[in-house]
Coordinates of C-alpha atoms in Angstrom, one line a residue:
Chain A
M1 CA 24.5 -12.7 -31.7
P2 CA 23.4 -13.1 -28.2
R3 CA 20.7 -15.6 -27.3
C4 CA 17.3 -14.1 -27.9
C5 CA 14.3 -14.6 -25.7
Q6 CA 10.6 -14.0 -25.5
L7 CA 8.9 -13.5 -22.2
V8 CA 5.4 -14.8 -22.7
M9 CA 3.0 -13.1 -20.3
G10 CA -0.6 -12.3 -19.8
P11 CA -3.5 -13.0 -17.4
A12 CA -4.1 -16.6 -16.3
G13 CA -6.0 -18.6 -18.9
V14 CA -5.1 -16.4 -21.9
G15 CA -3.1 -19.2 -23.6
K16 CA 0.5 -18.6 -22.8
S17 CA 1.5 -22.2 -22.8
T18 CA -0.5 -22.8 -26.0
Y19 CA 1.3 -19.9 -27.6
C20 CA 4.7 -21.4 -26.6
K21 CA 3.7 -24.7 -28.0
L22 CA 2.4 -23.3 -31.3
L23 CA 5.4 -21.1 -31.7
Q24 CA 7.7 -24.0 -31.3
E25 CA 5.7 -26.1 -33.8
H26 CA 5.5 -23.2 -36.3
C27 CA 9.2 -22.7 -36.3
A28 CA 10.0 -26.4 -36.4
A29 CA 7.9 -26.7 -39.5
Q30 CA 9.6 -23.9 -41.4
Q31 CA 11.5 -25.0 -44.5
G32 CA 14.3 -23.2 -46.3
P33 CA 16.6 -20.4 -45.3
G34 CA 15.8 -17.4 -43.3
T35 CA 15.4 -16.4 -39.8
Q36 CA 12.0 -18.1 -39.5
R37 CA 13.8 -21.4 -39.1
R38 CA 15.0 -21.2 -35.6
A39 CA 15.5 -23.5 -32.8
V40 CA 12.9 -22.7 -30.2
H41 CA 13.5 -23.8 -26.7
I42 CA 10.8 -23.5 -24.0
I43 CA 11.5 -22.6 -20.4
N44 CA 8.9 -22.7 -17.8
L45 CA 9.2 -19.9 -15.2
D46 CA 5.9 -20.5 -13.4
P47 CA 6.4 -22.3 -10.2
A48 CA 2.6 -22.7 -9.8
A49 CA 2.0 -24.2 -13.2
E50 CA -0.4 -27.0 -12.8
G51 CA -0.6 -30.4 -14.5
Q52 CA 0.6 -31.0 -18.0
F53 CA 1.8 -28.3 -20.3
A54 CA 0.3 -27.8 -23.7
Y55 CA 3.9 -28.3 -25.0
A56 CA 6.2 -31.2 -24.6
A57 CA 8.3 -31.0 -21.4
P58 CA 10.1 -27.7 -21.1
E59 CA 13.8 -27.8 -21.4
V60 CA 14.2 -25.8 -18.3
D61 CA 11.6 -25.9 -15.6
V62 CA 11.7 -23.7 -12.5
R63 CA 9.6 -26.4 -10.8
E64 CA 12.8 -28.5 -10.6
L65 CA 14.1 -25.8 -8.3
I66 CA 11.0 -25.1 -6.3
T67 CA 7.2 -25.5 -6.7
A68 CA 4.4 -23.5 -5.2
D69 CA 2.8 -26.7 -3.9
D70 CA 5.9 -27.6 -1.9
V71 CA 6.1 -24.1 -0.5
M72 CA 2.4 -24.0 0.5
E73 CA 2.8 -27.3 2.3
M74 CA 6.2 -26.6 4.0
M75 CA 5.5 -23.0 5.0
D76 CA 1.7 -23.0 5.3
L77 CA 1.3 -20.2 2.9
G78 CA -1.7 -19.5 0.6
P79 CA -1.3 -19.7 -3.1
N80 CA -0.3 -16.1 -3.5
G81 CA 2.3 -16.0 -0.7
A82 CA 3.7 -19.3 -2.0
L83 CA 4.1 -18.0 -5.5
V84 CA 5.9 -14.8 -4.3
H85 CA 8.1 -16.9 -2.1
C86 CA 9.0 -19.2 -5.0
M87 CA 10.0 -16.3 -7.3
E88 CA 12.0 -14.6 -4.5
Y89 CA 13.7 -18.0 -4.0
L90 CA 14.6 -18.1 -7.7
L91 CA 16.1 -14.6 -7.4
E92 CA 18.2 -15.8 -4.6
N93 CA 19.4 -18.8 -6.6
L94 CA 20.0 -17.3 -10.0
E95 CA 23.1 -19.4 -10.5
W96 CA 20.7 -22.3 -11.0
L97 CA 19.1 -20.5 -13.8
E98 CA 22.3 -19.3 -15.3
E99 CA 23.7 -22.8 -15.4
R100 CA 20.7 -24.1 -17.2
L101 CA 20.6 -21.3 -19.7
E102 CA 24.3 -21.3 -20.5
V103 CA 24.0 -24.5 -22.5
F104 CA 22.0 -22.8 -25.2
A105 CA 24.0 -21.7 -28.2
E106 CA 24.2 -18.3 -29.8
G107 CA 21.3 -18.0 -32.1
D108 CA 19.0 -20.2 -30.0
Y109 CA 15.6 -18.8 -29.5
L110 CA 14.4 -19.0 -25.9
V111 CA 10.7 -18.8 -25.0
F112 CA 9.9 -18.2 -21.3
D113 CA 6.5 -19.3 -20.1
C114 CA 6.0 -16.7 -17.3
P115 CA 3.6 -16.7 -14.3
G116 CA 0.4 -14.7 -14.9
Q117 CA -0.2 -13.1 -11.6
V118 CA 0.1 -9.4 -12.0
E119 CA 1.3 -9.0 -8.5
L120 CA 4.7 -10.2 -9.6
Y121 CA 5.0 -7.4 -12.1
S122 CA 3.5 -4.3 -10.6
H123 CA 3.3 -5.1 -6.9
I124 CA 6.4 -6.9 -5.9
P125 CA 8.8 -6.4 -8.9
V126 CA 10.3 -9.9 -8.9
M127 CA 9.8 -10.2 -12.6
K128 CA 11.6 -6.9 -13.2
H129 CA 14.6 -8.2 -11.2
L130 CA 14.6 -11.4 -13.1
V131 CA 14.5 -9.5 -16.4
D132 CA 17.4 -7.3 -15.2
F133 CA 19.4 -10.4 -14.5
L134 CA 18.7 -11.9 -17.9
V135 CA 19.6 -8.7 -19.7
K136 CA 22.3 -7.1 -17.6
G137 CA 23.7 -10.2 -16.0
P138 CA 26.3 -12.7 -17.3
L139 CA 23.9 -14.2 -19.8
S140 CA 23.3 -11.0 -21.7
L141 CA 20.2 -12.2 -23.3
S142 CA 18.3 -10.1 -25.8
V143 CA 14.9 -9.9 -24.3
C144 CA 11.5 -9.0 -25.7
G145 CA 8.2 -9.2 -23.9
V146 CA 5.2 -10.8 -25.5
Y147 CA 2.0 -9.9 -23.8
L148 CA -1.2 -11.9 -24.6
I149 CA -4.7 -10.5 -24.3
D150 CA -7.8 -12.6 -24.9
A151 CA -9.5 -11.6 -28.2
H152 CA -12.9 -11.3 -26.4
F153 CA -11.6 -8.1 -24.9
M154 CA -10.8 -6.6 -28.2
V155 CA -14.3 -6.3 -29.5
D156 CA -15.4 -3.5 -27.3
P157 CA -13.6 -0.2 -27.1
S158 CA -13.8 0.1 -23.4
K159 CA -12.3 -3.4 -22.9
F160 CA -9.8 -2.6 -25.5
V161 CA -8.6 0.4 -23.5
A162 CA -8.5 -1.8 -20.4
G163 CA -6.5 -4.3 -22.2
A164 CA -4.1 -1.7 -23.7
L165 CA -3.6 -0.3 -20.2
L166 CA -2.7 -3.8 -18.9
C167 CA -0.1 -4.1 -21.7
L168 CA 1.3 -0.7 -20.9
S169 CA 1.4 -1.5 -17.2
T170 CA 3.6 -4.5 -17.9
M171 CA 5.8 -2.6 -20.4
I172 CA 6.5 0.0 -17.8
A173 CA 7.2 -2.5 -15.1
L174 CA 9.7 -4.5 -17.1
E175 CA 11.3 -1.9 -19.4
V176 CA 12.0 -4.2 -22.3
P177 CA 10.5 -3.9 -25.8
Q178 CA 7.1 -5.6 -25.9
V179 CA 4.9 -7.1 -28.6
N180 CA 1.2 -7.3 -27.8
I181 CA -0.8 -10.1 -29.1
I182 CA -4.5 -10.8 -29.3
S183 CA -4.8 -14.4 -28.3
K184 CA -7.5 -16.8 -29.6
A185 CA -8.2 -14.5 -32.5
D186 CA -9.7 -17.5 -34.3
L187 CA -12.5 -17.7 -31.8
V188 CA -13.7 -14.2 -32.4
D189 CA -15.1 -12.5 -35.5
K190 CA -12.2 -11.3 -37.5
E191 CA -14.0 -8.2 -38.7
E192 CA -14.8 -7.1 -35.2
I193 CA -11.2 -7.3 -34.3
E194 CA -10.1 -5.4 -37.3
R195 CA -12.7 -2.8 -36.7
V196 CA -11.4 -2.1 -33.2
L197 CA -7.7 -2.1 -34.4
D198 CA -8.4 0.2 -37.3
M199 CA -10.3 2.7 -35.2
D200 CA -8.7 6.0 -34.7
S201 CA -9.0 7.6 -31.4
A202 CA -12.1 9.6 -32.3
A203 CA -14.0 6.7 -33.5
M204 CA -13.0 4.6 -30.5
V205 CA -14.1 7.2 -28.1
A206 CA -17.4 7.7 -29.8
R207 CA -18.2 4.1 -29.3
M208 CA -17.5 4.1 -25.6
G209 CA -20.7 5.4 -24.2
H210 CA -21.5 8.6 -22.5
L211 CA -19.5 8.3 -19.4
A212 CA -16.2 7.7 -21.1
A213 CA -16.8 9.9 -24.2
H214 CA -18.6 12.9 -22.7
G215 CA -19.0 12.5 -19.0
R216 CA -16.7 12.2 -16.1
L217 CA -14.1 10.1 -17.8
Q218 CA -13.9 12.2 -20.9
P219 CA -10.5 13.9 -20.4
L220 CA -9.0 10.7 -19.3
T221 CA -10.4 8.8 -22.3
H222 CA -9.1 11.3 -24.7
T223 CA -5.7 11.3 -23.2
I224 CA -5.5 7.5 -23.5
A225 CA -6.8 7.6 -27.0
A226 CA -4.0 10.1 -28.0
V227 CA -1.4 7.7 -26.6
V228 CA -2.9 4.8 -28.4
D229 CA -2.8 6.9 -31.6
D230 CA 0.7 8.0 -31.1
Y231 CA 2.3 4.9 -30.0
T232 CA 2.5 1.9 -32.3
L233 CA 4.1 0.4 -29.3
V234 CA 0.6 -0.4 -28.2
G235 CA -0.2 -2.0 -31.5
F236 CA -1.8 -5.4 -31.3
L237 CA -1.2 -8.3 -33.5
P238 CA -3.9 -11.0 -33.7
L239 CA -2.8 -14.5 -33.3
D240 CA -4.8 -16.9 -35.4
P241 CA -2.9 -20.2 -35.0
N242 CA -4.3 -21.4 -38.4
D243 CA -3.0 -18.4 -40.2
E244 CA 0.6 -18.4 -41.3
N245 CA 0.6 -14.7 -41.9
S246 CA -0.3 -14.1 -38.3
W247 CA 2.8 -15.9 -37.2
D248 CA 5.0 -14.1 -39.7
A249 CA 3.8 -10.8 -38.4
I250 CA 4.4 -11.7 -34.8
L251 CA 7.9 -13.1 -35.4
A252 CA 8.8 -10.1 -37.5
Q253 CA 7.9 -7.7 -34.8
A254 CA 9.5 -9.7 -32.1
D255 CA 12.6 -9.9 -34.3
M256 CA 12.7 -6.2 -34.8
A257 CA 12.6 -5.8 -31.1
L258 CA 15.3 -8.4 -30.6
Q259 CA 17.4 -7.7 -33.7
Y260 CA 17.4 -11.4 -34.2
G261 CA 19.2 -12.6 -37.3
E262 CA 20.5 -9.2 -38.3
D263 CA 24.2 -8.5 -38.4
L264 CA 24.3 -4.9 -37.5
E265 CA 27.4 -2.8 -36.9
P266 CA 29.7 -4.6 -34.5
R267 CA 28.3 -4.0 -31.1
E268 CA 30.2 -2.2 -28.4
P269 CA 31.5 -4.9 -26.1
R270 CA 29.4 -5.1 -23.0
D271 CA 31.8 -4.2 -20.3
D272 CA 29.3 -2.9 -17.9
V273 CA 26.0 -4.3 -16.7
G274 CA 24.6 -0.8 -17.1
D275 CA 24.8 -1.1 -20.8
G276 CA 22.6 -4.1 -20.9
G277 CA 19.4 -2.5 -21.9
T278 CA 20.7 0.3 -24.1
E279 CA 21.1 -1.6 -27.4
D280 CA 17.6 -2.9 -27.2
E281 CA 16.4 0.6 -26.5
D282 CA 18.2 2.0 -29.5
A283 CA 16.9 -0.7 -31.7
M284 CA 13.4 0.0 -30.5
E285 CA 13.8 3.7 -31.3
D286 CA 14.9 3.1 -34.8
N287 CA 12.2 0.5 -35.4
D288 CA 9.6 2.6 -33.9
I289 CA 9.8 4.9 -36.9
Q290 CA 9.6 2.1 -39.3
Q291 CA 6.9 0.1 -37.7
S292 CA 3.5 0.5 -39.0
L293 CA 2.1 -2.6 -37.5
Chain B
M1 CA -10.0 -5.2 -4.5
G2 CA -6.3 -5.0 -4.7
M3 CA -3.1 -7.0 -5.2
A4 CA -2.6 -10.1 -3.2
G5 CA -1.1 -9.1 0.1
S6 CA -2.3 -5.5 0.0
G7 CA -4.5 -6.1 3.0
K8 CA -8.0 -6.3 1.5
T9 CA -9.4 -8.8 4.0
T10 CA -7.8 -7.0 7.0
L11 CA -9.4 -3.8 5.8
V12 CA -12.8 -5.4 5.4
Q13 CA -12.5 -6.7 8.9
R14 CA -11.5 -3.3 10.2
L15 CA -14.4 -1.6 8.4
N16 CA -16.8 -4.2 9.8
L17 CA -15.5 -3.5 13.2
E18 CA -15.7 0.3 12.9
L19 CA -19.2 0.1 11.5
N20 CA -20.4 -2.1 14.2
N21 CA -18.9 0.1 16.8
Q22 CA -20.7 3.1 15.3
G23 CA -23.9 1.2 15.2
T24 CA -24.1 1.5 11.4
K25 CA -25.8 -1.4 9.8
S26 CA -23.5 -3.2 7.5
Y27 CA -23.4 -6.5 5.7
Y28 CA -20.3 -8.6 4.8
V29 CA -20.0 -10.8 1.8
N30 CA -16.8 -12.9 1.3
L31 CA -15.9 -14.0 -2.2
D32 CA -12.5 -15.3 -1.4
P33 CA -12.7 -19.1 -1.3
A34 CA -9.1 -19.5 -0.1
V35 CA -9.0 -17.0 2.7
K36 CA -7.9 -18.2 6.1
S37 CA -10.1 -17.9 9.1
V38 CA -11.0 -14.3 10.1
P39 CA -12.2 -12.9 13.4
F40 CA -15.5 -11.5 12.0
A41 CA -17.5 -14.1 10.1
A42 CA -19.2 -12.9 6.9
N43 CA -22.9 -12.8 6.5
I44 CA -22.6 -14.6 3.1
D45 CA -19.5 -16.5 2.6
I46 CA -18.5 -18.3 -0.6
R47 CA -16.8 -20.9 1.6
D48 CA -20.2 -22.0 3.0
T49 CA -21.4 -22.8 -0.5
V50 CA -18.2 -23.9 -2.2
N51 CA -15.5 -26.0 -0.5
Y52 CA -12.2 -24.9 -2.0
K53 CA -10.3 -28.0 -0.9
E54 CA -13.0 -30.3 -2.2
V55 CA -13.0 -28.4 -5.5
M56 CA -9.2 -29.0 -5.8
K57 CA -9.7 -32.7 -5.1
Q58 CA -12.8 -33.4 -7.1
Y59 CA -11.8 -31.4 -10.2
E60 CA -8.1 -32.3 -9.8
L61 CA -7.0 -28.7 -9.9
G62 CA -4.1 -26.8 -8.4
P63 CA -4.8 -23.9 -6.1
N64 CA -5.2 -21.3 -8.8
G65 CA -7.6 -23.4 -10.8
A66 CA -9.5 -24.2 -7.7
I67 CA -10.0 -20.5 -6.8
M68 CA -11.2 -19.8 -10.3
T69 CA -13.6 -22.8 -10.4
S70 CA -14.9 -22.0 -6.9
L71 CA -15.7 -18.5 -8.1
N72 CA -17.4 -19.9 -11.2
L73 CA -19.5 -22.2 -9.1
F74 CA -20.5 -19.3 -6.9
A75 CA -21.3 -17.1 -9.8
T76 CA -23.9 -19.5 -11.0
R77 CA -25.7 -19.0 -7.7
F78 CA -25.2 -15.3 -7.4
D79 CA -28.9 -14.6 -8.1
Q80 CA -29.5 -16.1 -4.7
V81 CA -27.1 -13.7 -3.1
L82 CA -28.8 -10.8 -4.9
S83 CA -32.2 -11.8 -3.6
I84 CA -30.9 -11.9 0.0
L85 CA -29.2 -8.5 -0.4
E86 CA -32.2 -7.0 -2.0
K87 CA -34.3 -8.2 0.9
R88 CA -32.0 -6.8 3.5
A89 CA -31.1 -3.6 1.6
P90 CA -33.7 -1.3 3.1
D91 CA -32.0 -1.7 6.5
L92 CA -28.4 -1.6 5.3
E93 CA -26.0 1.3 5.0
Y94 CA -23.1 -0.6 3.5
V95 CA -22.4 -4.0 2.0
L96 CA -18.8 -4.9 2.1
V97 CA -17.6 -7.4 -0.5
D98 CA -14.2 -9.0 -0.1
T99 CA -12.8 -10.4 -3.4
P100 CA -10.3 -13.3 -4.0
G101 CA -6.7 -12.7 -3.2
Q102 CA -5.4 -12.8 -6.7
I103 CA -6.7 -9.7 -8.3
E104 CA -7.1 -11.0 -11.8
V105 CA -9.3 -13.9 -10.8
F106 CA -11.9 -11.3 -10.3
T107 CA -11.1 -8.5 -12.8
W108 CA -10.4 -10.6 -15.8
S109 CA -12.8 -13.5 -15.4
A110 CA -16.3 -14.1 -16.7
S111 CA -17.6 -14.8 -13.2
G112 CA -16.0 -11.7 -11.7
A113 CA -17.7 -9.6 -14.4
I114 CA -21.0 -11.3 -13.9
I115 CA -20.9 -10.7 -10.1
T116 CA -19.8 -7.1 -10.5
E117 CA -22.5 -6.3 -13.0
A118 CA -25.1 -8.0 -11.0
L119 CA -24.3 -5.9 -8.0
A120 CA -23.9 -2.6 -9.8
T121 CA -27.3 -3.1 -11.5
S122 CA -29.0 -3.4 -8.2
F123 CA -27.1 -1.1 -5.9
P124 CA -24.7 1.8 -6.0
T125 CA -21.4 0.1 -6.3
L126 CA -17.9 1.3 -6.1
L127 CA -14.5 -0.2 -6.0
V128 CA -12.1 0.2 -3.2
Y129 CA -8.7 -0.3 -4.8
V130 CA -6.4 -1.3 -2.0
V131 CA -2.7 -0.4 -2.4
D132 CA 0.1 -1.9 -0.3
T133 CA 1.8 1.5 0.4
P134 CA 5.2 0.2 1.6
R135 CA 5.6 -1.9 -1.5
T136 CA 4.7 0.8 -3.9
S137 CA 7.4 3.2 -3.1
S138 CA 9.3 3.0 -6.4
P139 CA 8.0 5.3 -9.1
T140 CA 7.8 2.6 -11.9
T141 CA 6.1 0.1 -9.6
F142 CA 3.7 2.9 -8.6
M143 CA 3.0 3.8 -12.1
S144 CA 2.5 0.2 -13.2
N145 CA 0.1 -0.3 -10.3
M146 CA -1.9 2.8 -11.1
L147 CA -2.1 1.8 -14.8
Y148 CA -3.6 -1.4 -13.6
A149 CA -6.2 0.4 -11.6
C150 CA -7.0 2.6 -14.6
S151 CA -7.4 -0.6 -16.6
I152 CA -9.9 -1.8 -14.0
L153 CA -11.8 1.5 -14.2
Y154 CA -12.4 0.9 -17.9
K155 CA -13.2 -2.7 -17.5
T156 CA -15.8 -2.2 -14.7
R157 CA -16.9 1.4 -15.2
L158 CA -17.3 2.0 -11.5
P159 CA -16.0 4.8 -9.4
I160 CA -12.8 4.0 -7.5
V161 CA -11.7 5.0 -4.0
L162 CA -7.9 4.6 -4.1
T163 CA -7.0 3.3 -0.6
F164 CA -3.4 3.4 0.5
N165 CA -3.2 0.8 3.2
K166 CA -0.6 0.1 5.8
T167 CA 0.0 3.7 6.5
D168 CA 1.1 2.7 10.0
I169 CA 4.3 1.3 8.3
L170 CA 4.7 4.0 5.7
S171 CA 2.8 7.2 5.2
H172 CA 1.2 7.6 1.8
T173 CA 2.1 11.3 1.5
F174 CA 4.8 10.5 -1.1
A175 CA 2.1 9.0 -3.3
V176 CA -0.2 12.0 -2.8
D177 CA 2.7 14.2 -3.8
W178 CA 3.4 12.1 -6.9
M179 CA -0.3 12.3 -7.9
E180 CA -0.7 16.0 -7.3
D181 CA 2.6 17.2 -8.5
F182 CA 4.0 15.9 -11.7
E183 CA 7.4 17.5 -11.1
K184 CA 7.8 15.5 -7.9
F185 CA 7.0 12.3 -9.7
Q186 CA 9.6 13.1 -12.3
E187 CA 12.1 13.8 -9.5
G188 CA 11.3 10.4 -8.1
L189 CA 11.9 8.8 -11.5
D190 CA 15.2 10.6 -11.8
R191 CA 16.3 9.6 -8.4
Q192 CA 15.5 6.0 -9.3
G193 CA 18.5 6.5 -11.5
E194 CA 17.6 4.3 -14.4
D195 CA 18.5 5.1 -17.9
M196 CA 15.1 4.9 -19.4
G197 CA 16.1 5.3 -23.0
Y198 CA 13.1 4.9 -25.2
M199 CA 10.9 4.2 -22.3
S200 CA 11.2 7.8 -21.1
T201 CA 8.8 9.2 -23.8
L202 CA 6.4 6.4 -23.1
I203 CA 6.6 7.0 -19.4
R204 CA 6.0 10.7 -19.9
S205 CA 2.9 10.0 -22.0
M206 CA 1.6 7.6 -19.5
S207 CA 2.2 10.1 -16.8
L208 CA -0.2 12.4 -18.6
V209 CA -2.7 9.7 -18.7
L210 CA -2.3 9.0 -15.0
D211 CA -2.7 12.7 -14.3
E212 CA -6.1 12.6 -15.8
F213 CA -6.9 9.3 -14.1
Y214 CA -6.1 10.7 -10.6
K215 CA -8.7 13.5 -11.2
T216 CA -11.4 10.9 -11.6
L217 CA -10.9 9.2 -8.2
R218 CA -10.7 9.8 -4.5
K219 CA -7.6 8.8 -2.6
V220 CA -7.2 8.1 1.1
G221 CA -4.6 6.7 3.4
V222 CA -5.6 4.1 6.0
S223 CA -4.2 1.6 8.3
A224 CA -6.4 -1.5 8.5
A225 CA -4.2 -2.6 11.4
S226 CA -4.5 0.5 13.5
G227 CA -7.8 2.0 12.3
D228 CA -6.2 5.2 11.2
G229 CA -7.9 7.2 8.5
I230 CA -11.1 5.1 8.5
D231 CA -13.5 8.1 8.9
V232 CA -11.9 9.9 6.0
F233 CA -12.2 6.7 4.1
F234 CA -16.0 6.6 4.7
R235 CA -16.4 10.2 3.6
A236 CA -14.7 9.3 0.3
V237 CA -16.9 6.3 0.0
D238 CA -20.0 8.3 0.5
E239 CA -18.9 10.8 -2.1
A240 CA -18.1 8.1 -4.5
A241 CA -21.5 6.6 -4.0
E242 CA -23.1 9.9 -4.9
E243 CA -20.9 10.0 -8.0
F244 CA -22.1 6.6 -8.9
A245 CA -25.7 7.8 -8.9
R246 CA -24.9 11.0 -10.8
D247 CA -22.3 9.9 -13.4
Y248 CA -21.9 6.2 -13.5
L249 CA -25.4 4.8 -13.2
P250 CA -27.0 6.7 -16.1
D251 CA -24.1 5.5 -18.3
M252 CA -24.6 2.0 -17.1
L253 CA -28.3 2.0 -17.7
A254 CA -27.9 3.5 -21.1
R255 CA -25.4 0.8 -22.1
K256 CA -27.5 -1.9 -20.6
A257 CA -30.6 -0.8 -22.5
E258 CA -28.5 -0.9 -25.7
R259 CA -27.0 -4.2 -25.0
V260 CA -29.9 -6.0 -23.2
R261 CA -30.5 -8.4 -26.0
E262 CA -26.8 -9.0 -26.6
E263 CA -26.0 -9.2 -22.9
D264 CA -28.6 -11.7 -22.0
G265 CA -27.8 -13.8 -25.0
R266 CA -24.1 -13.8 -24.3
R267 CA -24.4 -14.2 -20.6
G268 CA -26.9 -17.0 -21.1
K269 CA -24.4 -18.7 -23.3
E270 CA -21.5 -18.2 -20.8
M271 CA -23.7 -19.5 -18.0
A272 CA -24.7 -22.4 -20.2
R273 CA -21.1 -23.1 -21.0
L274 CA -20.2 -22.8 -17.3
M275 CA -23.0 -25.2 -16.4
K276 CA -22.0 -27.6 -19.1
D277 CA -18.4 -27.5 -18.0
L278 CA -19.4 -28.0 -14.4
R279 CA -21.8 -30.8 -15.3
M280 CA -19.1 -32.5 -17.3
E281 CA -16.6 -32.3 -14.5
G282 CA -19.3 -33.1 -12.0
E283 CA -19.7 -36.5 -13.7
R284 CA -16.2 -37.3 -12.6
G285 CA -16.6 -36.4 -9.0
E286 CA -19.3 -36.4 -6.3
G287 CA -20.4 -32.9 -6.9
G288 CA -17.3 -31.0 -6.2
G289 CA -18.4 -29.3 -3.1
G290 CA -20.3 -26.7 -4.9
E291 CA -23.8 -27.9 -4.6
G292 CA -24.9 -26.0 -1.6
E293 CA -27.6 -23.4 -1.5
V294 CA -26.3 -19.9 -0.7
R295 CA -26.6 -19.6 3.0
E296 CA -27.0 -16.5 5.0
G297 CA -25.3 -16.3 8.4
E298 CA -25.5 -13.9 11.2
G299 CA -21.9 -12.8 10.7
G300 CA -19.7 -11.7 13.5
E301 CA -22.1 -9.1 14.6
E302 CA -25.5 -8.2 13.4
G303 CA -25.1 -7.3 9.9
K304 CA -27.6 -4.9 8.3
G305 CA -27.0 -2.0 6.2
K306 CA -28.0 0.0 3.2
K307 CA -24.9 0.8 1.2
K308 CA -22.9 -1.8 -0.5
R309 CA -19.2 -1.5 -0.7
K310 CA -16.9 -3.9 -2.3
D311 CA -13.3 -4.1 -1.5
E312 CA -14.2 -4.5 -5.0
G313 CA -17.3 -2.4 -4.7
K314 CA -19.6 -0.7 -2.5
E315 CA -23.2 0.0 -2.9
E316 CA -25.9 2.0 -1.3
K317 CA -29.6 2.3 -1.8

């Protein structure tokens, strides 16, 4: 099966690097057979990453190719301009990435620590181009997005909607299956989170105050609520690093998106880059019906 | 507010210029600690109180961390800003607030939320969401950008004036078409030629959401560079300010009343945590360049005004 990868994304400070580290540790600690026991390899894709990572040195680090600091100095750009420049530079030098990723074996599980800045997703679509390369290019990776949202935003229906829209914005930008995760769930009251997650649209809307529920924003709120109801794609999984079940659920959903560890019908040989995304899409369609998470 | 590179600061500069030319009293607050020098100085500038380069050094942070920390430092002093603004308010029409380059430093941070709420509680506030028109011309990028704006709407609960900037390079009529005519947007998607697969149903649902979203906001096209469209812009802003008073403010007051105990407690804790973090870090350094009192300057021109507008928000008395 092709190499599988998770793209770990989310606003700055949400805990992407920590997630990568914990995922690696969790998988390393698994005993016995089964797809839980996988070799997790971390790749840093953030040229502006600062200081030490939460995890041990990444196996591939874009900062070996280019760093935001260097660009800022050499080209007298601000932090944003430098970051964009770095990513565009990476896109011009994809062979570098290809060489580094080729060494991984089939069945290896790659985790990409991605830059947080939303500008790279919905403003200048560099991340989209990168994803296209990973999926449709010579590497033919099986890619699933993992979007992290801070648990503090999940305890209030309005903020929940805001967070859900962020996730959706990224999903639409990258066009790969995506798992949405509530990060730092151990820091927030479990019941609060469950209450928000269990709410159906009517209950959610009722808690959002007059403006959203009855006033100017009412039609919009209702439309959003309907999408949230209909689409388990926007389901959120809480990540409590201390809870094994939490990890199991996350990996299970990511696996469904990636078809990791399943031997399905022999796949059509990929003879055309245009087919790159299709299999993931089919998988997602099937899984969509089964998913109740 | 808007994505980095969309032209927020240029727009604020243009607005400042136009208002001054008209003789309308305005006030300019800069919240971007890393902005390069600009022709018009701000009346209140975060850079006067917080030295971004110093922060980087003293706290041993990279550029992103330094921006965040600079904003945090400034947020702890924001009550001073509010006092100054409240003093000046009777004479002011508009207060323009420029936010940090990276959009999420403001939208998804505690300090951004503190500042936004503080302003909205005292003055009619609205968000000017600046869009880089030439860069948004692909339907999926457009959609993603609009969803982000919608997310901000629910996060901040403030009226939005969608401002398509750089119309001197590319007219924003394609965007208006997409927003007003769903069929045209679909055509755009088809022309993009991607096989959307399972995404197509999601995109269709999100398009319905966006349809509703567009009805809640005003949209204008401007060129900060040439000055095109600025009068239409101000009309939209004035309308949004009325909307704030009519629709958004009562909601905000109601929520505030409900939450006042919770809010104060939580904010107090956040502030305390912020202060504690700062004190801890301050012990390492000499004070990190964030010790200054909030200073008020004359600005590039005489700044006085009543309404407050952020390229984040705008307010009016």
